[in-house]
Coordinates of C-alpha atoms and ligand atoms in Angstrom, one line a residue:
X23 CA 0.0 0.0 0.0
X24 CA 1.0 3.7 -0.4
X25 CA 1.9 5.7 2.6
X26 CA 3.0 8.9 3.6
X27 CA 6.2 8.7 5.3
X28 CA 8.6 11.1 6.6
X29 CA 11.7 9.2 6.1
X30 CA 14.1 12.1 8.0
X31 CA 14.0 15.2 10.1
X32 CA 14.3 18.5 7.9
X33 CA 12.5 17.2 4.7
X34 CA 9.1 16.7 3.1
X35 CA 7.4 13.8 3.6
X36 CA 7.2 11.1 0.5
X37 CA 4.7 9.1 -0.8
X38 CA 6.4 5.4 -0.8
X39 CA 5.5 1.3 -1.2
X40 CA 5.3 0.4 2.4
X41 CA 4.1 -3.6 3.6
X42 CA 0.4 -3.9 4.6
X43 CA 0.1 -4.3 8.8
X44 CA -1.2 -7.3 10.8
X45 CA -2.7 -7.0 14.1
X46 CA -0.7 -9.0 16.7
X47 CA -2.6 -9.0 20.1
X48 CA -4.6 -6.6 21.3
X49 CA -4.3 -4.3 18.0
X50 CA -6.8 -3.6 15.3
X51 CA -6.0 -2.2 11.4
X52 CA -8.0 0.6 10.9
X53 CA -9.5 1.2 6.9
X54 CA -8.7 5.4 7.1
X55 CA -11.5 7.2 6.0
X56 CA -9.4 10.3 7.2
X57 CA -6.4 11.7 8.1
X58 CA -6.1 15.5 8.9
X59 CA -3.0 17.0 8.1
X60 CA -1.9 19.6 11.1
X61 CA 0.1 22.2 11.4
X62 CA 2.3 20.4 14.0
X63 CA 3.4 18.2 11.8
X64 CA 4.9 21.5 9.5
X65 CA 6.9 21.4 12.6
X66 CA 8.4 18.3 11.6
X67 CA 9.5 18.7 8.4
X68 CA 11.2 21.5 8.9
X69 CA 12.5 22.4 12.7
X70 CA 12.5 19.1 14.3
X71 CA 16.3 17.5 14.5
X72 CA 17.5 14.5 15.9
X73 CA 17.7 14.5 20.2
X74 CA 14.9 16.7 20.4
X75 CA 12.8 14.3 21.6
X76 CA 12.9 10.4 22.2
X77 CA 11.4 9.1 18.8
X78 CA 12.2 9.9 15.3
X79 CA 11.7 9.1 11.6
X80 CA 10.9 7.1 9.6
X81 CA 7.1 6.9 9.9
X82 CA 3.8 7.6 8.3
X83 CA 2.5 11.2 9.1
X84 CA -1.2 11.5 10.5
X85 CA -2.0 11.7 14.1
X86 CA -5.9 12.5 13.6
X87 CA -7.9 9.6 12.1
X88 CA -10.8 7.8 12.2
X89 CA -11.9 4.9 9.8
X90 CA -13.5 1.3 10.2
X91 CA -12.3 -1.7 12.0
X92 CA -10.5 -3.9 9.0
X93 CA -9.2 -6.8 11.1
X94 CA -8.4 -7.3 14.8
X95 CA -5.9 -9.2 16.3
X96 CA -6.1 -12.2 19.0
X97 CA -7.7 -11.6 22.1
X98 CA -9.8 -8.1 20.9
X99 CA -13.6 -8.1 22.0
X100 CA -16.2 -5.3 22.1
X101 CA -14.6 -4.1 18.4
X102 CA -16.2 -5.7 15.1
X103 CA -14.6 -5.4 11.4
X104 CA -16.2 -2.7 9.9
X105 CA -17.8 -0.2 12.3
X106 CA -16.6 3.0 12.1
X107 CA -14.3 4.5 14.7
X108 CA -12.0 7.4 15.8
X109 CA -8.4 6.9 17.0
X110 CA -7.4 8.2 20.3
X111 CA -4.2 9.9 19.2
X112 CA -1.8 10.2 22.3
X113 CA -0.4 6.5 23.2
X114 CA 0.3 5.9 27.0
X115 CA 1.6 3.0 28.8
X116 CA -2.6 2.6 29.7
X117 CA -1.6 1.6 33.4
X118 CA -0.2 4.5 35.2
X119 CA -2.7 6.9 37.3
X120 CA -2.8 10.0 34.6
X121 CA -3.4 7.2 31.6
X122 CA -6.0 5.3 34.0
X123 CA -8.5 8.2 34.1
X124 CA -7.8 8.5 30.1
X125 CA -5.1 11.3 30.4
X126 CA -2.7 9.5 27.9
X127 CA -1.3 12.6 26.5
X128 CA 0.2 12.9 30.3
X129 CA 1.4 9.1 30.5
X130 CA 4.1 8.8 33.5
X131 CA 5.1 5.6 32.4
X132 CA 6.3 6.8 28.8
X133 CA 8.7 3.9 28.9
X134 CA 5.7 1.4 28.8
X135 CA 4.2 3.3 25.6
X136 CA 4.3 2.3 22.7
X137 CA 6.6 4.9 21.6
X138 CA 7.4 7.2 24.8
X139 CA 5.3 10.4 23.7
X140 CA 4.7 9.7 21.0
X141 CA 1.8 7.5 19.0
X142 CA 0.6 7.0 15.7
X143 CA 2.1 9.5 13.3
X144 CA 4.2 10.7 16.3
X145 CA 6.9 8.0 15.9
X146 CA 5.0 5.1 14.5
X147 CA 2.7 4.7 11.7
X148 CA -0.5 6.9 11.2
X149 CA -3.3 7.4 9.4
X150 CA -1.9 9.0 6.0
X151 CA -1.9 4.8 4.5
X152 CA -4.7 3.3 3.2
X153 CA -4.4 1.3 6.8
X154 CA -3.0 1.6 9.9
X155 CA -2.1 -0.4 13.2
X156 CA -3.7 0.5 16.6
X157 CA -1.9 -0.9 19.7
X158 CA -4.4 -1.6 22.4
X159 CA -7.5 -1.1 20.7
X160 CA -10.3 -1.6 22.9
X161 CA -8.3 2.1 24.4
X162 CA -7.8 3.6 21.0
X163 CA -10.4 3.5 19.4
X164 CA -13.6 5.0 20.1
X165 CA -16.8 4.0 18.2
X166 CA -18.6 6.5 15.9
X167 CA -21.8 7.9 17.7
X168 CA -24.6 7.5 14.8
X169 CA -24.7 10.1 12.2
X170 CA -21.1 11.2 12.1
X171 CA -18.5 9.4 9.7
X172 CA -14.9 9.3 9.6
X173 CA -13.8 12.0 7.0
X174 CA -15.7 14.1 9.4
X175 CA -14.8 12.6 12.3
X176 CA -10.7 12.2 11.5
X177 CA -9.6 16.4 12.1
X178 CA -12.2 16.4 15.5
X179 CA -9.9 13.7 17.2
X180 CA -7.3 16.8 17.4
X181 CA -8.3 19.7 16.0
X182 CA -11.4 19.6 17.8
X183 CA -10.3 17.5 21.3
X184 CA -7.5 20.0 21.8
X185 CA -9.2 23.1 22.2
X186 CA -12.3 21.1 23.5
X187 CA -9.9 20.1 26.5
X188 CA -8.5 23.7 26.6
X189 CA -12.6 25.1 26.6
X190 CA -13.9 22.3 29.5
X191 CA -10.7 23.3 31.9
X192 CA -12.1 26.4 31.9
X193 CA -15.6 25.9 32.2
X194 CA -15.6 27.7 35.8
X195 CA -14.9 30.9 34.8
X196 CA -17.2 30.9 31.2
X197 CA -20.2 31.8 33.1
X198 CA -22.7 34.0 31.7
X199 CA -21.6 37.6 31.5
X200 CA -18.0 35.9 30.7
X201 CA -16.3 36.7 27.6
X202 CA -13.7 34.0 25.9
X203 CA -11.1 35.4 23.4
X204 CA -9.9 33.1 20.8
X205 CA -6.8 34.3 19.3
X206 CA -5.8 32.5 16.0
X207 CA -9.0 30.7 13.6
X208 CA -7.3 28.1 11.9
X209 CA -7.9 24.3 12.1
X210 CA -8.3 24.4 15.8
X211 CA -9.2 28.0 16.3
X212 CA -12.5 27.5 14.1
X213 CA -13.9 24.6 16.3
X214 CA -12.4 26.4 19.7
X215 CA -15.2 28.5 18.6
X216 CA -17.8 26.7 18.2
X217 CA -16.9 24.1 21.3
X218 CA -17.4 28.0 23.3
X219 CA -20.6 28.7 21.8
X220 CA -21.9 24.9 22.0
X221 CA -21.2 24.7 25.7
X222 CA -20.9 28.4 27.5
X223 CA -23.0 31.3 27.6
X224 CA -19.5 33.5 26.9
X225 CA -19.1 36.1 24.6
X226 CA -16.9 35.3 21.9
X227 CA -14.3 37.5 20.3
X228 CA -12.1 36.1 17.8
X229 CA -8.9 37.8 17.1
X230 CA -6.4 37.5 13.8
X231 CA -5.1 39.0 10.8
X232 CA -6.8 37.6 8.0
X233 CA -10.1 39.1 6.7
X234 CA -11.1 35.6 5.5
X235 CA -10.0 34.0 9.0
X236 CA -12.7 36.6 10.5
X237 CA -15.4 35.8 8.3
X238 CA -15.4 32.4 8.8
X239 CA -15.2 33.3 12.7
X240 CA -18.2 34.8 12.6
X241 CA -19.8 31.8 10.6
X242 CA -18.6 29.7 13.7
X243 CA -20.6 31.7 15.6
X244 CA -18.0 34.8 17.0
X245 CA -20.2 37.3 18.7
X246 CA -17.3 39.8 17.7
X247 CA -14.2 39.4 15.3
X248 CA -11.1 42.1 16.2
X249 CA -8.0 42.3 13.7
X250 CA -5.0 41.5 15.2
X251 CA -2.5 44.5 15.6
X252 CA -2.8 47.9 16.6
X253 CA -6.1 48.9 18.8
X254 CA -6.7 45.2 19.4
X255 CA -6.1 45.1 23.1
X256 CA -8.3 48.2 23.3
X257 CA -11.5 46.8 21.1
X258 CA -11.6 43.5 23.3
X259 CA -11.7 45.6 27.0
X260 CA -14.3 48.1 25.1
X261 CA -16.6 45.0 24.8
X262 CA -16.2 44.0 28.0
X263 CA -17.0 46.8 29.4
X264 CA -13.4 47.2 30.6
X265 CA -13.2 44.5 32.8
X266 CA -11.0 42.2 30.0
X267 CA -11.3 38.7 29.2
X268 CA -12.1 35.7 31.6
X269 CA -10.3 33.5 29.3
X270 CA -7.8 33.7 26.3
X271 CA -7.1 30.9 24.4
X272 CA -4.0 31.5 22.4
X273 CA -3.7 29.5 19.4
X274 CA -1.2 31.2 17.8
X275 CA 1.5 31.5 20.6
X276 CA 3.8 34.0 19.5
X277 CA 5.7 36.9 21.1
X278 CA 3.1 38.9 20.2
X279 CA -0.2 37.4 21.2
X280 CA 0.8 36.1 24.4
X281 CA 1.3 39.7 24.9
X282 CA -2.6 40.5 23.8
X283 CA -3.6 37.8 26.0
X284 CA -2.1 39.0 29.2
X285 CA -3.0 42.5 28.1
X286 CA -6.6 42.0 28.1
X287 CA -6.9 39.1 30.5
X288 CA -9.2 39.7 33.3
X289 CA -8.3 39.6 37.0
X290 CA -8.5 36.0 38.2
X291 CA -9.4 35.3 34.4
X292 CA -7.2 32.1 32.5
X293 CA -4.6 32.7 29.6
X294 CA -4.3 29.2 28.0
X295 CA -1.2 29.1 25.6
X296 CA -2.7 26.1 22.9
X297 CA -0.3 27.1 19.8
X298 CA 3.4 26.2 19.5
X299 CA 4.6 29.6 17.9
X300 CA 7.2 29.2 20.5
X301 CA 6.7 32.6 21.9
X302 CA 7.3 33.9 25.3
X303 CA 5.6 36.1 28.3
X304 CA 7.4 37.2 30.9
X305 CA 5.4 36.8 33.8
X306 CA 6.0 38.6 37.0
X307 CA 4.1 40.2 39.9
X308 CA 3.2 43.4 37.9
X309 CA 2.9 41.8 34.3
X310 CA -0.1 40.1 34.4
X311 CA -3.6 41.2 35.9
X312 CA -4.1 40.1 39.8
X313 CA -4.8 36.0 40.1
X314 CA -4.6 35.9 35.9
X315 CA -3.7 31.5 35.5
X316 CA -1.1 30.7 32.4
X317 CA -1.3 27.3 31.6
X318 CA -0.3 25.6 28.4
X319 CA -2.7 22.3 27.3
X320 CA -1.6 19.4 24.6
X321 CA -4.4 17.7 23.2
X322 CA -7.3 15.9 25.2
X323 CA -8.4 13.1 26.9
X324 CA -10.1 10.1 26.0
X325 CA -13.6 10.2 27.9
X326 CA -13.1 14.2 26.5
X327 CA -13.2 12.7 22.6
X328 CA -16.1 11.0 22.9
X329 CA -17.2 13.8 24.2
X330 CA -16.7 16.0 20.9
X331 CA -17.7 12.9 18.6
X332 CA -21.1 13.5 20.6
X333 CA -21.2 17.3 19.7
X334 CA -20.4 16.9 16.4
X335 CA -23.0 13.6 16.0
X336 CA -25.2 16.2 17.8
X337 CA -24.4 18.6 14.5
X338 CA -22.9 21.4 17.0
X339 CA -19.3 20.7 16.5
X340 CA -18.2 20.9 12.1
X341 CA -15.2 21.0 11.2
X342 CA -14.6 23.2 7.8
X343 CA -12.3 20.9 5.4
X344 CA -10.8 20.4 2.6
X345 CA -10.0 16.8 1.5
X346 CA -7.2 15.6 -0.5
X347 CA -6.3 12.0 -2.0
X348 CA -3.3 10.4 -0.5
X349 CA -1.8 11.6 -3.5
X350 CA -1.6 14.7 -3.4
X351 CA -1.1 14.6 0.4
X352 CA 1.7 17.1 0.2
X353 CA -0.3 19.7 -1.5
X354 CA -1.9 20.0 1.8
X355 CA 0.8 20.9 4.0
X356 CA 1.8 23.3 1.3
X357 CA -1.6 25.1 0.7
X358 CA -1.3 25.3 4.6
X359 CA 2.4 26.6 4.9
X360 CA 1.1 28.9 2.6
X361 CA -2.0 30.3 4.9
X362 CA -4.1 29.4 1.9
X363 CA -6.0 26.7 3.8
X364 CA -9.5 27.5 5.5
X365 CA -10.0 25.6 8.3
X366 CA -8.9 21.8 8.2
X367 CA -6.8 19.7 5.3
X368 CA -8.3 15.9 5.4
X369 CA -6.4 13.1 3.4
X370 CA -8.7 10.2 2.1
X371 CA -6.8 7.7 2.0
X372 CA -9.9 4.7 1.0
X373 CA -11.4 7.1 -1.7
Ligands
LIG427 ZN1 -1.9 17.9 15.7
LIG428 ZN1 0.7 5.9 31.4

């Protein structure tokens, strides 16, 4: 079968002949109805270098997927060939306390994983093959609520369960009256949106500095959209009656919008940092409002997908994407490293 592999750090992935897998205990091959291409994975092709962290290539990019059971191995019950299911993308060890309660992305154990922080398309094989292996299936897979399939499914089991996790952590504080300010609308920033609107009562202002990344904003369901730049900081505590933002979720993460966020965080509000721009804040006594929290997330949990499989079965969770054959996979990540992509590239890898 074809794959999409990226054979070494620094380069652009290639489309290459790799061997069909076989299930061996425990695993399933998932048929990928889709594979979202992320930004993260721009990341890399081109920063990423040996050492940097403890897995490396060669392997098949896509870490969001979702497709139907082909075969299981020995010893899987409760899965059956052909239902259609989403992949829980962060692989723990599935025994220590944070991967007990689902909180794989957190594994203390990484040693036990089945690549130490890492999963598939993170180290091993993912979804951008017509098939791929899931260790530990009955924990990585998560059936399909009725109505939702998988090209839909695929870019929700990141781009949707990341800020979905960043949203719920800060339910407290979206109360009614609250506003949320959701800096960046791309392939996360889109659904961040409309995960805020499908379960708070918050105002939401989103913030960036393309026209069209504002329109579709609004579309989302963006009480307010505010370019990014000059007066920004100033628009967003004008609509909040001065008082700033209870929560900003930065999905951008640069110098420059961490410094927005703090700027018009509320007092006792939450600045979540979501996007790896690789910016920094400083953060002192007098730099940040009184009680402000900065946190960074990384993706989700696994009761929190089937959460957002439920909102989207529910038709309140969409994400806006564009699909591509396997083929022309790399288009993709080039339409994105271009800014020319509206929300969410999906690779169909079965049509
Ligand atoms: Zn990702
Ligand atoms: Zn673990």
């Amino acid at each position: 079968m074809k794959a999409l592999r990226l054979l070494e750090w620094k380069s652009d992935p290639v489309l290459t002949e790799v061997d069909e897998p076989t299930p061996g205990p425990g695993e399933a091959i998932i048929r990928i109805g889709g594979a979202g291409a992320c930004h993260s994975d721009l990341h890399l092709m081109r920063e990423f270098e040996g050492g940097l962290l403890p897995w490396g290539p060669p392997f098949t990019l896509g870490h969001e997927n979702a497709g139907w059971v082909h075969s299981l191995g020995p010893e899987v019950t409760g899965l059956e060939v052909g239902q259609p299911v989403a992949v829980y993308g962060p692989w723990g060890c599935g025994t220590c306390a944070r991967c007990q309660v689902g909180t794989e992305t957190y594994c203390e154990n990484p040693a036990g994983a089945p690549v130490p922080g890492g999963g598939g398309g993170l180290g091993l094989d993912g979804g951008m093959a017509e098939l791929m292996l899931v260790p530990a299936c009955t924990r990585h897979l998560v059936p399909l609520p009725e109505g939702l399939d998988p090209v839909a499914a695929a870019p929700l089991t990141d781009a949707g369960l990341t800020p979905y996790h960043a949203v719920r952590r800060s339910w407290p504080k979206l109360v009614p009256g609250s506003t949320a300010v959701v800096i960046g609308v791309g392939g996360l920033g889109h659904l961040g949106i409309q995960i805020l609107e499908a379960t708070t009562a918050s105002q939401v202002i989103a913030v960036d500095t393309r026209p069209e990344a504002l329109a579709l904003a609004t579309e989302c369901g963006a009480d307010m959209t505010v370019t990014a730049g000059e007066g920004a900081a100033e628009a967003i505590r004008a609509a909040t009656g001065g008082r700033g933002a209870d929560v900003v979720l930065d999905f951008v993460g640069s110098d420059s919008t961490l410094a927005l966020g703090a700027t018009v965080a509320r007092t006792v509000g939450d600045l979540t940092i979501v996007g790896i721009a690789g910016g920094s804040l400083p953060v002192s006594f007098f730099s940040v409002p009184y009680e402000v929290s900065i946190q960074t997330t990384y993706w989700g949990t696994r009761p929190e997908l089937v959460e957002v499989l439920e909102l989207a079965a529910q038709g309140r969770l969409r994400a806006r994407a564009t699909t591509f054959p396997l083929e022309h996979a790399l288009d993709a990540y080039h339409a994105m490293e271009d800014g020319k992509l509206e929300g969410r590239a999906v690779i169909t890898p079965s049509s």
